[in-house]
C-alpha positions as a printed Julia matrix, in Angstrom:
168×3 Matrix{Float64}:
 137.52  90.13   89.6
 135.78  87.14   88.1
 134.71  87.25   84.47
 131.17  86.02   84.0
 129.93  84.64   80.73
 127.36  86.91   79.04
 124.73  84.15   78.9
 124.92  83.76   82.69
 124.28  87.49   83.11
 120.94  86.77   81.43
 120.27  83.35   82.97
 120.49  84.32   86.65
 118.13  87.32   86.47
 115.72  85.22   84.38
 115.73  82.45   87.0
 115.26  85.09   89.71
 112.18  86.57   87.98
 110.72  83.11   87.38
 111.18  82.27   91.09
 109.6   85.55   92.21
 106.69  84.85   89.86
 106.24  81.39   91.38
 106.12  82.89   94.86
 103.35  85.29   93.82
 101.44  82.6    91.91
 101.41  80.43   95.04
 100.45  83.32   97.3
  97.57  84.22   94.97
  95.98  80.79   95.43
  93.29  80.26   98.03
  93.95  78.13  101.09
  91.75  75.36   99.65
  93.65  75.33   96.35
  96.87  74.74   98.29
  95.63  72.43  101.01
  97.41  69.07  101.2
  95.04  67.68  103.84
  92.83  65.85  101.29
  95.95  64.21   99.82
  97.23  63.28  103.26
  93.91  61.76  104.29
  93.87  59.61  101.13
  97.47  58.44  101.46
  98.02  58.25  105.2
  95.57  56.5   107.54
  94.55  58.68  110.49
  95.93  56.1   112.95
  99.37  56.24  111.33
  99.29  60.02  111.13
  98.4   60.25  114.82
 101.29  57.93  115.72
 103.96  59.84  113.76
 103.17  63.38  114.91
 104.6   64.62  118.21
 102.36  65.41  121.14
 102.56  69.19  120.74
 100.14  72.04  120.28
 101.06  74.95  118.02
  99.61  78.38  118.62
  99.87  80.45  115.47
  98.0   83.62  114.68
  94.48  83.23  116.01
  94.49  79.45  115.81
  95.66  76.41  117.7
  96.79  73.14  116.13
  96.92  70.17  118.53
  99.0   67.65  116.58
  97.5   64.49  118.07
  93.92  65.71  117.59
  94.47  67.15  114.1
  97.45  65.34  112.6
  96.66  66.34  109.0
  96.38  70.01  109.96
  99.67  69.74  111.88
 101.48  68.06  108.97
 100.12  70.66  106.57
 101.26  73.46  108.89
 104.8   72.02  109.01
 104.76  71.59  105.23
 103.58  75.17  104.63
 106.18  76.71  106.93
 108.91  74.51  105.45
 107.79  75.73  102.04
 108.31  79.31  103.18
 111.85  78.46  104.26
 112.63  76.63  101.02
 111.11  79.18   98.63
 112.88  82.09  100.28
 116.19  80.22  100.71
 116.22  79.73   96.95
 115.17  83.36   96.45
 118.0   84.62   98.7
 120.47  82.38   96.89
 119.3   83.56   93.46
 119.43  87.22   94.52
 122.98  86.79   95.82
 124.21  84.98   92.71
 122.54  87.49   90.39
 123.74  90.58   92.22
 127.28  89.31   92.71
 127.56  88.53   89.02
 126.49  92.08   88.2
 128.22  94.2    90.86
 131.1   91.88   91.93
 130.92  92.96   95.58
 129.97  90.17   97.95
 129.02  92.26  101.0
 126.87  94.63   98.92
 125.26  91.65   97.18
 124.37  90.12  100.55
 122.89  93.35  101.97
 120.83  94.05   98.86
 119.67  90.42   98.76
 118.39  90.57  102.34
 116.69  93.89  101.66
 115.05  92.72   98.42
 113.85  89.4    99.86
 112.37  91.35  102.76
 110.48  93.6   100.32
 109.23  90.59   98.36
 108.19  88.83  101.59
 106.2   91.9   102.65
 104.54  92.13   99.24
 103.83  88.4    99.3
 102.06  88.63  102.67
 100.24  91.78  101.56
  99.03  89.86   98.49
  97.79  87.0   100.7
  95.89  89.43  102.89
  93.47  90.03  100.01
  92.9   86.37   99.13
  90.02  84.27  100.48
  90.92  82.07  103.44
  94.47  83.5   103.57
  96.11  85.86  105.98
  99.15  88.06  105.73
 101.3   87.56  108.83
 104.4   89.31  110.11
 105.57  85.92  111.44
 105.68  84.63  107.86
 107.76  87.62  106.74
 110.24  86.8   109.51
 110.22  83.13  108.49
 110.83  84.18  104.88
 113.81  86.28  105.98
 115.22  83.29  107.88
 114.86  81.22  104.71
 116.54  83.93  102.63
 119.36  84.11  105.16
 119.87  80.35  104.85
 120.18  80.67  101.07
 122.61  83.56  101.44
 124.67  81.64  104.01
 124.79  78.71  101.58
 126.12  81.02   98.86
 128.64  82.6   101.22
 129.79  79.16  102.42
 130.28  78.04   98.83
 132.39  81.13   98.09
 134.53  80.57  101.19
 135.0   76.91  100.28
 135.92  77.77   96.71
 138.39  80.46   97.83
 140.11  78.09  100.27
 140.28  75.34   97.69
 141.94  77.58   95.11
 144.76  78.58   97.5
 148.1   76.86   96.9
């Protein structure tokens, strides 16, 4: 069993709570507070934006986003969904690190991490459901779980690498 320094037993849960708070701060904002389309339109000419996006149409929820006709909306959509993946990958990673440092059982840490990130994803989407111009979607919960799984796989990969490296 690995000995963990006492300060790290405080640091990891603190980072975890800060990250969870950030997720709920972002999900409490309105769509317009989070929109990057005004920034994109100032920084990226429409002609350039139209050239760089693929010729695809995304159907999501009740809406449709034709990339060539609405390049800023398409880029924002990709950014938002990538943000889901990133935020929840970090959350899954932080859960795994925190739990493993407390219970010292990797498999249990992974299972609890997936479960807890799923609960937080559900609460996050539930929170968005009550905000103006936002919707809570099951698809986003699934995307969040994919992100969490990526963070957990990263942690697992690191542990496997470290274990192999320490062998004689």
